[in-house]
Amino acid sequence: MRMPGWADPTDFGGNMSRANTFSCLLVMLAVVVAAAALQAQGQAAPMCASSEQIAVVRTALAGKEPAPLGATAAALKMPEALVASALPHEQTHGVSAIHFQTIWKSIETWSDATTFIIKGPNLFEIQGPVGRGEPSTRSKFFNLHREGPGLAGHLRPDLYASIYLLEIPGASTTLRGIVFFDQFGDAVFSVYVPGEGVPAPEAVVTQFKATSALILALPRLCAEYTQ
């Protein structure tokens, strides 16, 4: 006779099966909680190119004038953040998105900029200084505001995973900019020193170099994978 609520002591296999199932559920729960904690802290695991991917990316870019990395990423069917991580150290420096506010405050000092926003097959360019930003006191938005026309809006940097500094030289121009990536490796938007087809303004290049120095002083993502 089995008392209500008591397991049959001979049902060892059934107990072990239930125990294993329970253990698996605990492990899955722990993984979900850990991932949520990393996301909440803006510390999602970075996307780092393997040695094979590094070779593929660098071969694809060899001999070409520098340009935003989205087209290369699409051609190679790779997340753009992975492409950025595959560049030589002297051309890029990726950092965690937890540094967003510090980096944004530095970009605010640029007297001019070109902001790229990609939505599907569409690319929007906004010319002019970025808006000054501050965290909302009521939500997770980082609010951009300005007087007059130009870039303004409401950002969610808590959902970003990485920020990449780019300074890629070419035969006739140098691409200089900052790219903000989400946790899927897609570019949310990017801010570049203007100068397509013409020399970049010296004042903005100097301001960019100040932002560059700030980012270069921060811990590098994927340092063990690339050089």
XYZ file of C-alpha atoms in Angstrom:
227
model
C 0.000 0.000 0.000
C 1.387 3.387 -0.968
C 0.617 6.290 1.339
C -0.503 9.492 -0.379
C 2.488 11.752 -1.082
C 5.057 8.954 -0.576
C 7.172 7.557 -3.418
C 7.484 3.817 -3.915
C 11.000 2.948 -2.637
C 11.329 0.386 -5.445
C 10.662 3.040 -8.084
C 14.342 3.981 -8.279
C 14.416 4.465 -12.047
C 11.405 6.753 -12.015
C 12.880 8.851 -9.211
C 16.188 9.154 -11.048
C 14.411 10.189 -14.239
C 12.479 12.878 -12.405
C 15.646 14.012 -10.631
C 17.506 14.298 -13.925
C 14.658 16.260 -15.468
C 14.576 18.589 -12.477
C 18.353 19.085 -12.667
C 18.114 19.944 -16.359
C 15.399 22.474 -15.637
C 17.554 24.070 -12.954
C 20.481 24.334 -15.361
C 18.284 25.883 -18.054
C 16.881 28.356 -15.552
C 20.378 29.307 -14.435
C 21.422 29.931 -18.044
C 18.392 32.117 -18.703
C 18.946 34.111 -15.505
C 22.636 34.590 -16.281
C 21.892 35.743 -19.828
C 19.279 38.178 -18.554
C 21.741 39.550 -16.016
C 24.375 40.084 -18.699
C 21.848 41.806 -20.931
C 20.705 44.061 -18.099
C 24.316 45.105 -17.520
C 25.036 45.620 -21.211
C 27.617 42.849 -20.998
C 26.447 40.355 -23.601
C 29.234 38.102 -24.805
C 31.052 39.909 -27.638
C 31.048 38.604 -31.191
C 34.656 37.766 -32.015
C 35.808 36.602 -35.442
C 37.662 33.305 -35.640
C 41.013 33.082 -37.420
C 39.212 31.729 -40.495
C 36.680 34.575 -40.449
C 39.461 37.123 -39.995
C 41.151 35.820 -43.137
C 37.881 35.945 -45.103
C 37.096 39.527 -44.026
C 40.575 40.868 -44.687
C 40.680 39.220 -48.101
C 37.310 40.765 -48.978
C 38.515 44.245 -47.990
C 42.012 44.039 -49.474
C 42.743 46.775 -52.006
C 39.403 48.531 -51.542
C 38.846 52.080 -50.431
C 37.429 52.220 -46.881
C 33.664 52.310 -46.480
C 31.094 51.467 -43.800
C 31.175 47.735 -43.134
C 27.517 46.930 -43.770
C 27.956 46.015 -47.439
C 30.868 43.700 -46.659
C 28.896 42.060 -43.857
C 25.951 41.461 -46.197
C 28.171 40.030 -48.939
C 29.882 37.667 -46.501
C 26.619 36.861 -44.678
C 28.190 37.799 -41.347
C 26.966 40.096 -38.574
C 28.575 43.499 -39.035
C 30.036 43.407 -35.512
C 31.875 40.212 -36.453
C 33.351 41.971 -39.488
C 34.456 44.888 -37.302
C 36.137 42.501 -34.877
C 38.132 40.991 -37.760
C 39.910 44.213 -38.711
C 43.535 44.815 -37.691
C 44.009 46.414 -34.274
C 45.346 49.622 -35.796
C 42.059 50.080 -37.686
C 39.509 49.277 -35.000
C 38.962 49.060 -31.261
C 35.788 47.498 -29.871
C 34.555 48.096 -26.332
C 31.571 47.084 -24.237
C 28.413 49.163 -24.622
C 28.466 49.853 -20.877
C 30.718 52.781 -21.864
C 28.004 54.348 -24.028
C 27.417 57.511 -22.013
C 31.108 58.329 -21.720
C 31.629 57.868 -25.453
C 28.492 59.793 -26.393
C 29.538 62.785 -24.309
C 32.771 62.870 -26.289
C 30.950 62.674 -29.640
C 28.825 65.621 -28.514
C 31.963 67.780 -28.769
C 32.283 67.202 -32.528
C 31.409 70.349 -34.439
C 30.095 68.289 -37.365
C 29.221 64.659 -38.092
C 27.456 62.333 -40.506
C 25.112 59.896 -38.772
C 24.144 56.707 -40.629
C 20.943 54.839 -39.757
C 20.195 51.630 -41.671
C 16.672 50.245 -41.806
C 16.326 47.201 -44.032
C 17.672 48.114 -47.481
C 17.444 51.833 -46.697
C 20.252 54.084 -45.489
C 19.528 57.445 -43.901
C 22.250 60.087 -43.547
C 21.890 62.964 -41.113
C 24.389 65.773 -41.454
C 25.281 67.903 -38.439
C 26.346 67.577 -34.809
C 24.624 64.930 -32.710
C 22.114 65.955 -30.067
C 23.127 66.267 -26.460
C 21.902 63.336 -24.433
C 20.931 62.334 -20.940
C 19.232 59.293 -19.390
C 15.492 59.532 -18.887
C 14.312 59.708 -15.293
C 11.179 57.722 -16.180
C 12.343 55.007 -18.584
C 15.379 53.255 -20.050
C 15.643 55.737 -22.899
C 18.664 57.955 -23.425
C 17.098 61.157 -24.700
C 18.770 63.340 -27.325
C 17.768 66.974 -27.528
C 18.971 70.024 -29.391
C 18.029 73.509 -30.443
C 17.349 73.784 -34.150
C 17.458 71.069 -36.833
C 19.652 68.003 -36.581
C 19.804 64.599 -34.938
C 17.496 64.116 -31.965
C 15.592 61.120 -30.641
C 15.415 58.468 -27.951
C 18.010 55.693 -27.745
C 18.125 52.397 -25.855
C 21.836 51.886 -25.142
C 20.978 49.237 -22.543
C 20.187 46.996 -25.533
C 23.518 47.633 -27.252
C 26.301 45.057 -26.971
C 29.396 46.760 -28.332
C 30.804 50.009 -29.676
C 33.541 50.040 -32.314
C 35.973 52.800 -33.135
C 36.943 52.693 -36.819
C 39.880 54.477 -38.433
C 40.533 52.763 -41.757
C 43.015 54.421 -44.123
C 42.775 54.223 -47.898
C 44.645 55.572 -50.890
C 42.618 58.774 -51.054
C 40.628 58.955 -47.833
C 40.371 57.664 -44.277
C 37.134 56.373 -42.781
C 36.759 57.640 -39.205
C 33.723 56.822 -37.108
C 32.010 55.149 -34.178
C 29.560 52.259 -34.717
C 27.009 51.106 -32.137
C 26.017 47.423 -32.360
C 23.109 45.520 -30.854
C 23.288 42.032 -29.348
C 22.695 40.434 -32.757
C 25.760 42.132 -34.213
C 23.745 44.583 -36.313
C 24.655 48.256 -36.480
C 22.004 50.325 -34.710
C 23.572 53.485 -36.098
C 26.998 54.992 -36.667
C 28.553 58.445 -36.443
C 31.310 59.372 -38.910
C 33.624 62.277 -39.501
C 32.208 63.923 -42.654
C 34.353 64.149 -45.758
C 33.099 61.832 -48.489
C 34.790 62.967 -51.691
C 36.448 65.932 -49.971
C 39.077 66.315 -47.244
C 37.684 65.840 -43.746
C 37.428 69.061 -41.711
C 40.604 69.377 -39.640
C 38.688 70.556 -36.569
C 36.432 67.492 -36.613
C 39.401 65.168 -37.159
C 41.001 66.661 -34.044
C 37.760 66.170 -32.107
C 37.525 62.597 -33.385
C 41.067 61.891 -32.204
C 40.070 62.979 -28.687
C 37.184 60.485 -28.780
C 39.538 57.894 -30.234
C 42.005 58.346 -27.362
C 39.179 57.909 -24.866
C 38.020 54.651 -26.489
C 41.545 53.283 -26.918
C 42.040 53.631 -23.167
C 39.120 51.248 -22.515
C 39.458 47.429 -22.427
C 39.413 45.963 -25.929
C 36.854 43.329 -26.898
C 38.171 40.249 -28.713
C 41.780 41.147 -27.898
C 42.740 37.482 -27.755
C 41.312 36.757 -31.218
C 42.701 39.509 -33.448
C 45.858 41.514 -33.964
